[in-house]
CSV table of C-alpha atoms and ligand atoms in Angstrom, one decimal:
chain,number,residue,atom,x,y,z
A,354,MET,CA,-81.7,90.2,-157.1
A,355,LYS,CA,-82.5,86.5,-157.5
A,356,PHE,CA,-80.2,84.0,-156.0
A,357,GLN,CA,-79.7,80.3,-156.7
A,358,PRO,CA,-79.1,77.8,-153.8
A,359,VAL,CA,-75.4,77.2,-153.2
A,360,PHE,CA,-75.8,73.5,-152.6
A,361,GLU,CA,-77.5,71.2,-155.0
A,362,SER,CA,-80.1,69.4,-153.0
A,363,LYS,CA,-81.9,70.1,-149.7
A,364,HIS,CA,-81.6,67.5,-147.0
A,365,GLU,CA,-83.0,67.0,-143.5
A,366,ARG,CA,-80.0,68.2,-141.6
A,367,PRO,CA,-78.1,71.5,-142.2
A,368,TYR,CA,-75.4,71.8,-144.9
A,369,ILE,CA,-72.1,71.1,-143.3
A,370,ILE,CA,-68.9,72.9,-144.1
A,371,ALA,CA,-66.0,71.7,-142.0
A,372,GLY,CA,-62.2,71.5,-142.1
A,373,PRO,CA,-59.2,73.1,-140.5
A,374,CYS,CA,-58.8,76.9,-140.1
A,375,SER,CA,-55.6,76.6,-142.1
A,376,ALA,CA,-54.1,74.0,-144.4
A,377,GLU,CA,-50.8,73.3,-142.5
A,378,THR,CA,-49.3,70.1,-144.0
A,379,GLU,CA,-50.5,67.7,-146.7
A,380,GLU,CA,-50.8,65.0,-144.0
A,381,GLN,CA,-53.0,67.3,-141.7
A,382,VAL,CA,-55.2,68.2,-144.6
A,383,MET,CA,-55.7,64.6,-145.7
A,384,THR,CA,-56.2,63.2,-142.2
A,385,THR,CA,-58.9,65.8,-141.4
A,386,ALA,CA,-60.6,65.2,-144.8
A,387,ARG,CA,-60.7,61.4,-144.4
A,388,ALA,CA,-62.2,61.7,-141.0
A,389,LEU,CA,-64.8,64.3,-142.1
A,390,ALA,CA,-65.7,62.3,-145.2
A,391,LYS,CA,-66.9,59.6,-142.7
A,392,GLN,CA,-69.1,62.3,-141.1
A,393,ASN,CA,-70.8,62.9,-144.4
A,394,ILE,CA,-70.0,66.6,-144.7
A,395,ASP,CA,-71.0,68.6,-147.7
A,396,LEU,CA,-68.0,70.8,-148.2
A,397,TYR,CA,-64.4,70.7,-147.0
A,398,ARG,CA,-62.8,74.0,-146.0
A,399,ALA,CA,-59.2,74.9,-145.5
A,400,GLY,CA,-57.6,78.4,-145.5
A,401,ILE,CA,-54.5,78.6,-147.8
A,402,TRP,CA,-54.0,82.4,-147.7
A,403,LYS,CA,-54.7,83.5,-144.1
A,404,PRO,CA,-55.4,87.2,-143.3
A,405,ARG,CA,-54.0,87.5,-139.8
A,406,THR,CA,-54.4,90.4,-137.5
A,407,ALA,CA,-50.8,90.4,-136.3
A,408,PRO,CA,-47.9,90.2,-138.8
A,409,GLY,CA,-45.6,87.3,-138.1
A,410,SER,CA,-48.5,84.9,-137.3
A,411,PHE,CA,-48.8,81.9,-139.7
A,412,GLU,CA,-50.1,83.4,-142.9
A,413,GLY,CA,-50.9,80.2,-144.8
A,414,VAL,CA,-49.0,77.8,-147.0
A,415,GLY,CA,-50.1,79.6,-150.2
A,416,VAL,CA,-50.5,78.0,-153.6
A,417,GLU,CA,-48.9,74.7,-152.5
A,418,GLY,CA,-51.9,73.9,-150.4
A,419,LEU,CA,-54.2,73.9,-153.4
A,420,SER,CA,-52.6,70.7,-154.6
A,421,TRP,CA,-53.5,69.1,-151.2
A,422,LEU,CA,-57.1,70.2,-151.7
A,423,LYS,CA,-57.1,68.7,-155.2
A,424,ARG,CA,-56.0,65.4,-153.5
A,425,VAL,CA,-58.8,65.7,-151.0
A,426,LYS,CA,-61.3,65.9,-153.9
A,427,LYS,CA,-59.7,63.0,-155.7
A,428,GLU,CA,-59.4,60.7,-152.8
A,429,THR,CA,-62.4,61.4,-150.7
A,430,GLY,CA,-64.9,62.8,-153.3
A,431,LEU,CA,-65.5,65.8,-151.1
A,432,LYS,CA,-66.1,69.3,-152.6
A,433,VAL,CA,-63.6,71.9,-151.4
A,434,THR,CA,-63.6,75.6,-150.5
A,435,THR,CA,-61.0,78.1,-149.6
A,436,GLU,CA,-60.8,81.9,-148.9
A,437,VAL,CA,-59.8,84.3,-151.7
A,438,ALA,CA,-59.0,88.0,-151.2
A,439,LYS,CA,-57.1,89.0,-154.4
A,440,THR,CA,-57.1,88.5,-158.2
A,441,ASP,CA,-54.2,85.9,-158.1
A,442,HIS,CA,-56.0,83.9,-155.3
A,443,VAL,CA,-59.1,83.7,-157.5
A,444,PHE,CA,-57.1,82.6,-160.6
A,445,GLU,CA,-55.0,80.0,-158.7
A,446,ALA,CA,-58.1,78.6,-157.0
A,447,LEU,CA,-60.1,78.3,-160.2
A,448,LYS,CA,-57.1,76.7,-162.0
A,449,ALA,CA,-56.9,74.1,-159.1
A,450,GLY,CA,-60.7,73.3,-159.5
A,451,ILE,CA,-61.8,74.6,-156.1
A,452,ASP,CA,-65.6,74.1,-156.0
A,453,VAL,CA,-66.7,77.1,-153.9
A,454,LEU,CA,-64.8,80.3,-152.9
A,455,TRP,CA,-65.4,82.4,-149.8
A,456,LEU,CA,-64.7,86.0,-148.9
A,457,GLY,CA,-63.4,86.5,-145.4
A,458,ALA,CA,-64.6,89.1,-142.9
A,459,ARG,CA,-61.5,91.3,-143.5
A,460,THR,CA,-62.2,91.3,-147.3
A,461,THR,CA,-66.0,92.1,-147.1
A,462,VAL,CA,-65.1,95.1,-145.1
A,463,ASN,CA,-63.1,96.6,-148.0
A,464,PRO,CA,-65.0,97.5,-151.1
A,465,PHE,CA,-61.8,97.7,-153.2
A,466,ALA,CA,-60.9,94.1,-152.3
A,467,VAL,CA,-64.5,92.9,-152.9
A,468,GLN,CA,-64.5,94.6,-156.3
A,469,GLU,CA,-61.1,93.1,-157.2
A,470,VAL,CA,-62.5,89.6,-156.4
A,471,ALA,CA,-65.7,90.3,-158.3
A,472,ASP,CA,-63.8,91.5,-161.4
A,473,ALA,CA,-61.6,88.3,-161.2
A,474,ILE,CA,-64.6,85.9,-161.1
A,475,LYS,CA,-66.7,87.7,-163.7
A,476,GLY,CA,-68.3,85.2,-166.1
A,477,VAL,CA,-67.4,82.1,-164.0
A,478,ASP,CA,-70.2,79.9,-162.7
A,479,ILE,CA,-69.0,79.2,-159.2
A,480,PRO,CA,-70.7,79.6,-155.8
A,481,ILE,CA,-69.4,82.3,-153.6
A,482,LEU,CA,-69.9,82.6,-149.8
A,483,ILE,CA,-69.5,86.0,-148.3
A,484,LYS,CA,-68.7,86.4,-144.6
A,485,ASN,CA,-70.1,89.4,-142.8
A,486,PRO,CA,-67.7,92.4,-142.4
A,487,ILE,CA,-65.8,92.5,-139.1
A,488,ASN,CA,-67.9,95.5,-138.0
A,489,PRO,CA,-71.7,95.4,-137.7
A,490,ASP,CA,-72.3,97.3,-140.9
A,491,PHE,CA,-75.4,95.8,-142.6
A,492,LYS,CA,-75.0,98.0,-145.7
A,493,LEU,CA,-71.4,97.0,-146.2
A,494,TRP,CA,-72.4,93.3,-146.2
A,495,VAL,CA,-75.2,94.0,-148.7
A,496,GLY,CA,-72.7,96.0,-150.8
A,497,ALA,CA,-70.4,93.0,-151.0
A,498,ILE,CA,-73.3,90.8,-152.0
A,499,LYS,CA,-74.3,93.2,-154.8
A,500,ARG,CA,-70.7,93.5,-156.1
A,501,ILE,CA,-70.4,89.7,-156.4
A,502,TYR,CA,-74.0,89.5,-157.9
A,503,ASN,CA,-73.2,92.2,-160.4
A,504,ALA,CA,-70.2,90.0,-161.6
A,505,GLY,CA,-72.8,87.5,-162.7
A,506,ILE,CA,-72.7,85.2,-159.7
A,507,THR,CA,-76.1,83.9,-158.6
A,508,LYS,CA,-75.1,81.0,-156.3
A,509,ILE,CA,-74.4,83.3,-153.3
A,510,GLY,CA,-74.3,82.3,-149.7
A,511,VAL,CA,-73.5,84.4,-146.6
A,512,ILE,CA,-71.6,83.3,-143.6
A,513,HIS,CA,-72.4,84.8,-140.2
A,514,ARG,CA,-69.2,84.8,-138.2
A,515,GLY,CA,-70.0,87.5,-135.6
A,516,PHE,CA,-68.7,91.0,-135.2
A,517,SER,CA,-65.6,92.5,-133.5
A,518,TYR,CA,-66.2,94.0,-130.1
A,519,TYR,CA,-63.8,95.9,-127.9
A,520,GLY,CA,-64.2,94.7,-124.3
A,521,ASP,CA,-65.1,91.5,-122.5
A,522,THR,CA,-67.7,89.2,-123.9
A,523,LYS,CA,-68.5,85.6,-123.9
A,524,TYR,CA,-67.7,85.4,-127.6
A,525,ARG,CA,-64.7,86.1,-129.8
A,526,ASN,CA,-67.0,87.9,-132.2
A,527,VAL,CA,-70.4,88.9,-130.9
A,528,PRO,CA,-73.2,87.4,-132.9
A,529,ARG,CA,-75.7,90.3,-133.1
A,530,TRP,CA,-78.2,87.9,-134.6
A,531,GLN,CA,-80.5,90.7,-135.6
A,532,ILE,CA,-78.2,91.6,-138.4
A,533,PRO,CA,-78.3,88.2,-140.3
A,534,ILE,CA,-82.1,88.1,-139.5
A,535,ASP,CA,-82.5,91.5,-141.2
A,536,LEU,CA,-80.5,90.1,-144.2
A,537,MET,CA,-82.9,87.0,-144.3
A,538,ARG,CA,-85.8,89.4,-144.5
A,539,GLU,CA,-84.3,91.4,-147.3
A,540,PHE,CA,-82.9,88.4,-149.3
A,541,PRO,CA,-84.8,85.2,-148.3
A,542,ASP,CA,-83.3,83.1,-151.0
A,543,LEU,CA,-79.7,83.6,-150.1
A,544,THR,CA,-78.1,80.5,-148.4
A,545,PHE,CA,-77.3,81.3,-144.8
A,546,ILE,CA,-74.4,79.6,-143.0
A,547,CYS,CA,-73.4,80.1,-139.4
A,548,ASP,CA,-69.6,80.0,-138.7
A,549,ASN,CA,-69.9,79.1,-135.0
A,550,SER,CA,-66.1,78.7,-134.7
A,551,HIS,CA,-65.3,82.4,-135.3
A,552,ILE,CA,-68.3,83.6,-133.3
A,553,CYS,CA,-67.3,81.5,-130.2
A,554,GLY,CA,-63.5,81.5,-130.3
A,555,ARG,CA,-63.7,78.6,-127.8
A,556,ARG,CA,-64.9,75.0,-127.8
A,557,ASP,CA,-67.4,74.9,-125.0
A,558,ILE,CA,-70.1,77.0,-126.5
A,559,LEU,CA,-69.9,75.8,-130.2
A,560,GLY,CA,-72.9,73.6,-129.7
A,561,GLU,CA,-75.2,76.2,-128.2
A,562,VAL,CA,-74.4,78.7,-131.0
A,563,ALA,CA,-74.9,76.0,-133.7
A,564,GLN,CA,-78.3,75.2,-132.1
A,565,LYS,CA,-79.3,78.8,-132.0
A,566,ALA,CA,-78.4,79.1,-135.7
A,567,MET,CA,-80.7,76.1,-136.4
A,568,ASP,CA,-83.5,77.6,-134.4
A,569,LEU,CA,-83.2,80.8,-136.6
A,570,ASN,CA,-83.5,78.7,-139.7
A,571,PHE,CA,-79.9,78.9,-140.9
A,572,ASP,CA,-79.3,76.5,-143.8
A,573,GLY,CA,-75.9,75.3,-142.6
A,574,LEU,CA,-72.8,75.4,-140.4
A,575,MET,CA,-69.2,76.1,-141.0
A,576,THR,CA,-67.0,74.7,-138.2
A,577,GLU,CA,-63.3,74.5,-137.9
A,578,THR,CA,-62.0,71.0,-137.3
A,579,HIS,CA,-58.4,69.7,-136.8
A,580,PRO,CA,-57.0,66.3,-135.9
A,581,ASP,CA,-54.9,67.9,-133.0
A,582,PRO,CA,-56.8,71.1,-132.2
A,583,ASP,CA,-54.5,72.3,-129.4
A,584,ASN,CA,-51.5,72.3,-131.7
A,585,ALA,CA,-53.2,74.0,-134.7
A,586,TRP,CA,-51.1,76.7,-136.3
A,587,SER,CA,-54.1,79.1,-136.2
A,588,ASP,CA,-57.2,79.5,-134.1
A,589,ALA,CA,-56.2,76.6,-131.8
A,590,LYS,CA,-58.7,77.5,-129.1
A,591,GLN,CA,-61.8,77.1,-131.2
A,592,GLN,CA,-61.0,74.0,-133.3
A,593,ILE,CA,-62.4,70.6,-132.5
A,594,THR,CA,-61.6,67.1,-133.8
A,595,PRO,CA,-63.8,65.6,-136.6
A,596,GLU,CA,-65.2,63.1,-134.1
A,597,VAL,CA,-66.2,65.8,-131.6
A,598,PHE,CA,-67.7,67.7,-134.5
A,599,GLY,CA,-69.7,64.6,-135.6
A,600,ASP,CA,-71.2,64.4,-132.1
A,601,LEU,CA,-72.0,68.1,-132.1
A,602,VAL,CA,-73.9,67.7,-135.4
A,603,LYS,CA,-75.8,64.6,-134.0
A,604,SER,CA,-76.8,66.5,-130.9
A,605,LEU,CA,-78.5,69.3,-132.8
A,606,VAL,CA,-82.3,69.5,-132.9
A,607,TYR,CA,-83.8,70.5,-136.2
A,608,ARG,CA,-87.2,72.1,-136.0
A,609,ASN,CA,-89.5,72.9,-138.9
A,610,PRO,CA,-89.6,76.5,-140.0
A,611,SER,CA,-93.4,76.3,-140.3
A,612,SER,CA,-96.3,73.9,-139.8
A,613,THR,CA,-99.5,72.8,-141.6
A,614,ASN,CA,-101.2,71.9,-138.4
A,615,ARG,CA,-104.4,74.1,-138.0
A,616,THR,CA,-104.5,74.1,-134.2
A,617,PHE,CA,-100.9,75.0,-134.0
A,618,ASN,CA,-101.3,77.9,-136.6
A,619,ALA,CA,-104.4,79.2,-134.9
A,620,THR,CA,-102.7,79.3,-131.5
A,621,LEU,CA,-99.6,80.9,-133.0
A,622,ASP,CA,-101.8,83.5,-134.7
A,623,HIS,CA,-103.5,84.3,-131.4
A,624,LEU,CA,-100.2,84.8,-129.6
A,625,ARG,CA,-98.9,86.9,-132.4
A,626,HIS,CA,-102.0,89.0,-132.3
A,627,GLU,CA,-101.4,89.6,-128.6
A,628,ILE,CA,-97.8,90.7,-129.3
A,629,ASP,CA,-99.0,93.1,-132.1
A,630,GLU,CA,-101.4,94.7,-129.6
A,631,ILE,CA,-98.7,95.1,-127.0
A,632,ASP,CA,-96.3,96.6,-129.7
A,633,ASN,CA,-99.0,99.0,-130.6
A,634,GLU,CA,-99.4,100.1,-126.9
A,635,ILE,CA,-95.7,100.5,-126.6
A,636,LEU,CA,-95.6,102.7,-129.7
A,637,ASN,CA,-98.5,104.9,-128.4
A,638,LEU,CA,-96.8,105.2,-125.0
A,639,LEU,CA,-93.5,106.1,-126.7
A,640,GLY,CA,-95.3,108.8,-128.7
A,641,LYS,CA,-96.8,110.2,-125.5
A,642,ARG,CA,-93.4,110.1,-123.7
A,643,MET,CA,-91.8,112.0,-126.5
A,644,ASN,CA,-94.5,114.7,-126.4
A,645,ILE,CA,-93.8,115.2,-122.7
A,646,ALA,CA,-90.1,115.4,-123.5
A,647,GLY,CA,-91.0,118.2,-125.9
A,648,ASN,CA,-92.9,120.0,-123.2
A,649,ILE,CA,-90.0,119.6,-120.8
A,650,GLY,CA,-87.7,121.0,-123.5
A,651,GLN,CA,-89.9,124.1,-123.8
A,652,TYR,CA,-90.1,124.5,-120.0
A,653,LYS,CA,-86.3,124.2,-119.6
A,654,LYS,CA,-85.8,126.7,-122.4
A,655,ASP,CA,-88.1,129.2,-120.7
A,656,ASN,CA,-86.1,128.8,-117.5
A,657,ASN,CA,-82.7,128.6,-119.2
A,658,ILE,CA,-81.9,125.1,-117.9
A,659,SER,CA,-79.6,122.7,-119.9
A,660,ILE,CA,-81.0,119.5,-121.4
A,661,LEU,CA,-79.0,116.8,-119.6
A,662,GLN,CA,-79.2,116.3,-115.9
A,663,SER,CA,-76.8,113.4,-115.6
A,664,ALA,CA,-77.7,112.5,-112.0
A,665,ARG,CA,-81.4,112.0,-112.9
A,666,TRP,CA,-80.5,110.0,-116.0
A,667,SER,CA,-78.2,107.6,-113.9
A,668,GLU,CA,-81.0,107.2,-111.4
A,669,ILE,CA,-83.6,106.3,-114.1
A,670,LEU,CA,-81.2,103.8,-115.7
A,671,ASP,CA,-80.3,102.1,-112.4
A,672,ALA,CA,-83.9,101.8,-111.2
A,673,ALA,CA,-85.0,100.4,-114.6
A,674,VAL,CA,-82.2,97.8,-114.7
A,675,ALA,CA,-83.2,96.7,-111.2
A,676,LYS,CA,-86.9,96.5,-112.0
A,677,GLY,CA,-86.2,94.8,-115.3
A,678,ALA,CA,-84.2,92.1,-113.5
A,679,LYS,CA,-87.3,91.2,-111.5
A,680,LYS,CA,-89.1,90.6,-114.8
A,681,GLU,CA,-86.3,88.6,-116.3
A,682,LEU,CA,-85.3,91.4,-118.7
A,683,SER,CA,-81.6,91.4,-119.2
A,684,GLU,CA,-79.5,94.4,-118.2
A,685,THR,CA,-78.1,94.7,-121.8
A,686,PHE,CA,-81.7,94.9,-123.2
A,687,ILE,CA,-83.0,97.4,-120.6
A,688,SER,CA,-80.0,99.6,-120.8
A,689,SER,CA,-79.8,99.6,-124.7
A,690,PHE,CA,-83.6,100.2,-124.9
A,691,LEU,CA,-83.6,103.0,-122.4
A,692,LYS,CA,-80.5,104.6,-123.9
A,693,ALA,CA,-82.3,104.7,-127.3
A,694,VAL,CA,-85.4,106.2,-125.7
A,695,HIS,CA,-83.3,108.7,-123.8
A,696,GLN,CA,-81.4,109.7,-127.0
A,697,GLU,CA,-84.7,110.3,-128.8
A,698,SER,CA,-86.0,112.4,-125.8
A,699,ILE,CA,-82.8,114.5,-126.0
A,700,ASN,CA,-83.3,115.0,-129.8
A,701,ARG,CA,-86.9,116.1,-129.2
A,702,GLN,CA,-85.9,118.5,-126.4
A,703,GLU,CA,-83.1,119.9,-128.6
A,704,THR,CA,-85.5,120.5,-131.5
A,705,VAL,CA,-87.7,122.5,-129.2
A,706,MET,CA,-84.9,124.4,-127.4
A,707,ASN,CA,-83.0,125.3,-130.6
A,708,SER,CA,-86.0,125.6,-132.9
A,709,LYS,CA,-84.3,128.4,-134.9
A,710,GLY,CA,-81.2,126.2,-135.3
A,711,ILE,CA,-77.6,127.2,-134.7
A,712,ILE,CA,-76.4,129.7,-137.2
A,713,VAL,CA,-72.8,129.4,-138.1
A,714,LYS,CA,-71.3,132.6,-139.5
B,593,PEP,C1,-61.4,81.7,-141.3
B,593,PEP,O1,-62.5,81.3,-141.7
B,593,PEP,O2,-60.5,81.0,-140.9
B,593,PEP,C2,-61.2,83.2,-141.2
B,593,PEP,C3,-60.1,83.8,-141.4
B,593,PEP,O3,-62.4,83.7,-140.8
B,593,PEP,P1,-62.9,85.3,-140.7
B,593,PEP,O4,-62.8,85.9,-142.1
B,593,PEP,O5,-64.3,85.0,-140.4
B,593,PEP,O6,-62.1,85.9,-139.7
B,594,MN,MN1,-60.0,80.5,-138.4
């Protein structure tokens, strides 16, 4: 697959998409747009059709809002984008001259819906931004990109908006940065946008997430802005005023993705070499560890002992978390790493213990 850039020209700072979560009234849409035009943004966003988790929440103003976006284009010169999820959304948005369309997280998750949008835009030359699915499913995200690409769209961007999580976290949607990083590796010429608003769900950490995205070489940001955030009809807790947003963008530090400085590159090469050596050692040790696990499996089998001894496993985990903390290794990292190692050990022991397999009659 070969993608074209979503935005026409590269500039120093990231591409900025900003605007309210939802278009609420013509006045709110216009006030926000005028303020954002002063901040020199690249694309104005506003949701017209809102997929809400709970029925009865504000579900968007519908088609009427498209005429407000047309007015934004005419009076401010800004390009505009809105979310589409169905055939009639696509037709109405195209008729209204919307410049860029985006697929929301609740659409990407559903191949039927993505295909419906893909069929509706077939043969139209319009950029499409595809949010990640709500669950951390890499292949589902790639599947949506392929469906849109197969409809003849090459100006494709992706929006990282984090992933649902059941439980307490700092974020509304946990970022799981490794997933967009893997996507960058697979499709380096896609345009990558970070939607810090839906990742954070709150105002105080919008800046730190935006900076992280810049440090990971994202091309741009999508941030929800509202003239009166506390009274927004949707996503009130995460929206900020256009002025606060302007300050946030100014505070970001843009670093170069690479350098031509020879000393810098030589030092970096040296450090990377050291890391490669350590990775190699870790792999050798893991191989050794698994062989021992296999021997243990055989020994347990000979003595008719079950694989899992929960008490021992809890002890190992607690001790490692405590040791890790002393080396500035986070509890999340140590426990997920050790759990993966433990699972692999169990698999190895299982292969040894049940080498004939389980025969189902
Ligand atoms: C939105 O951008 O307002 C939205 C509904 O986002 P998401 O699809 O990421 O939940
Ligand atoms: Mn929103």
